[in-house]
Amino acid sequence: LYSVTWSLRVALGGLVWQTVRDKCIDTCVPRPGSSLSRGEQQCLAQCVARYQDATQTVGKAVLSAMGVQ
């Protein structure tokens, strides 16, 4: 069960990064440059936090359905 749990966490971590890359960066950084503006930084922080929360909620639900705590 540990192996399944760990594999799921790794997969979810990859999903979070892919989503952040695909959604958050495209949404929050319309014109990439050498640095991020304060607004871009705040947008990215909020976007990443939303996806982390959503992924954690889904991960807990999946583990619960599998009978893993």
mmCIF file of C-alpha atoms in Angstrom:
data_model
loop_
_atom_site.group_PDB
_atom_site.id
_atom_site.type_symbol
_atom_site.label_atom_id
_atom_site.label_comp_id
_atom_site.label_asym_id
_atom_site.label_seq_id
_atom_site.Cartn_x
_atom_site.Cartn_y
_atom_site.Cartn_z
ATOM 1 C CA LEU A 1 0.000 0.000 0.000
ATOM 2 C CA TYR A 2 2.868 2.368 0.687
ATOM 3 C CA SER A 3 4.064 1.957 -2.890
ATOM 4 C CA VAL A 4 0.603 2.758 -4.258
ATOM 5 C CA THR A 5 0.283 5.787 -1.994
ATOM 6 C CA TRP A 6 3.724 7.062 -2.951
ATOM 7 C CA SER A 7 3.078 6.507 -6.656
ATOM 8 C CA LEU A 8 -0.187 8.393 -6.395
ATOM 9 C CA ARG A 9 1.502 11.303 -4.649
ATOM 10 C CA VAL A 10 4.219 11.458 -7.297
ATOM 11 C CA ALA A 11 1.626 11.362 -10.070
ATOM 12 C CA LEU A 12 -0.436 14.078 -8.418
ATOM 13 C CA GLY A 13 2.669 16.196 -7.931
ATOM 14 C CA GLY A 14 3.380 15.907 -11.643
ATOM 15 C CA LEU A 15 -0.209 16.826 -12.413
ATOM 16 C CA VAL A 16 0.012 19.919 -10.225
ATOM 17 C CA TRP A 17 3.198 21.055 -11.961
ATOM 18 C CA GLN A 18 1.721 20.420 -15.414
ATOM 19 C CA THR A 19 -1.414 22.374 -14.492
ATOM 20 C CA VAL A 20 0.620 25.223 -13.037
ATOM 21 C CA ARG A 21 2.739 25.344 -16.147
ATOM 22 C CA ASP A 22 -0.195 25.085 -18.541
ATOM 23 C CA LYS A 23 -2.732 27.250 -16.739
ATOM 24 C CA CYS A 24 -1.171 29.515 -14.144
ATOM 25 C CA ILE A 25 1.820 30.720 -16.117
ATOM 26 C CA ASP A 26 -0.240 31.284 -19.267
ATOM 27 C CA THR A 27 -2.898 33.142 -17.283
ATOM 28 C CA CYS A 28 -0.654 35.148 -14.968
ATOM 29 C CA VAL A 29 2.331 35.948 -17.169
ATOM 30 C CA PRO A 30 1.047 37.326 -20.477
ATOM 31 C CA ARG A 31 4.459 38.658 -21.548
ATOM 32 C CA PRO A 32 7.425 36.736 -20.113
ATOM 33 C CA GLY A 33 10.382 38.897 -19.249
ATOM 34 C CA SER A 34 13.461 38.890 -17.069
ATOM 35 C CA SER A 35 11.410 39.261 -13.877
ATOM 36 C CA LEU A 36 7.828 39.013 -12.645
ATOM 37 C CA SER A 37 5.782 42.021 -11.660
ATOM 38 C CA ARG A 38 4.171 42.115 -8.222
ATOM 39 C CA GLY A 39 0.783 41.399 -9.830
ATOM 40 C CA GLU A 40 2.186 38.399 -11.722
ATOM 41 C CA GLN A 41 3.756 37.057 -8.536
ATOM 42 C CA GLN A 42 0.483 37.400 -6.626
ATOM 43 C CA CYS A 43 -1.509 35.827 -9.458
ATOM 44 C CA LEU A 44 0.892 32.863 -9.630
ATOM 45 C CA ALA A 45 0.865 32.383 -5.860
ATOM 46 C CA GLN A 46 -2.942 32.348 -5.742
ATOM 47 C CA CYS A 47 -3.239 30.093 -8.788
ATOM 48 C CA VAL A 48 -0.706 27.579 -7.462
ATOM 49 C CA ALA A 49 -2.389 27.557 -4.038
ATOM 50 C CA ARG A 50 -5.771 26.850 -5.654
ATOM 51 C CA TYR A 51 -4.426 23.917 -7.637
ATOM 52 C CA GLN A 52 -2.525 22.519 -4.653
ATOM 53 C CA ASP A 53 -5.686 22.639 -2.544
ATOM 54 C CA ALA A 54 -7.745 21.011 -5.283
ATOM 55 C CA THR A 55 -5.142 18.306 -5.847
ATOM 56 C CA GLN A 56 -4.894 17.581 -2.126
ATOM 57 C CA THR A 57 -8.678 17.275 -1.872
ATOM 58 C CA VAL A 58 -8.846 14.923 -4.851
ATOM 59 C CA GLY A 59 -5.893 12.900 -3.572
ATOM 60 C CA LYS A 60 -7.529 12.424 -0.176
ATOM 61 C CA ALA A 61 -10.777 11.345 -1.824
ATOM 62 C CA VAL A 62 -8.957 8.812 -4.018
ATOM 63 C CA LEU A 63 -6.995 7.413 -1.095
ATOM 64 C CA SER A 64 -10.150 7.206 0.984
ATOM 65 C CA ALA A 65 -11.935 5.346 -1.824
ATOM 66 C CA MET A 66 -8.975 2.947 -1.943
ATOM 67 C CA GLY A 67 -9.197 2.438 1.812
ATOM 68 C CA VAL A 68 -5.816 4.079 2.415
ATOM 69 C CA GLN A 69 -5.473 6.718 5.118
#
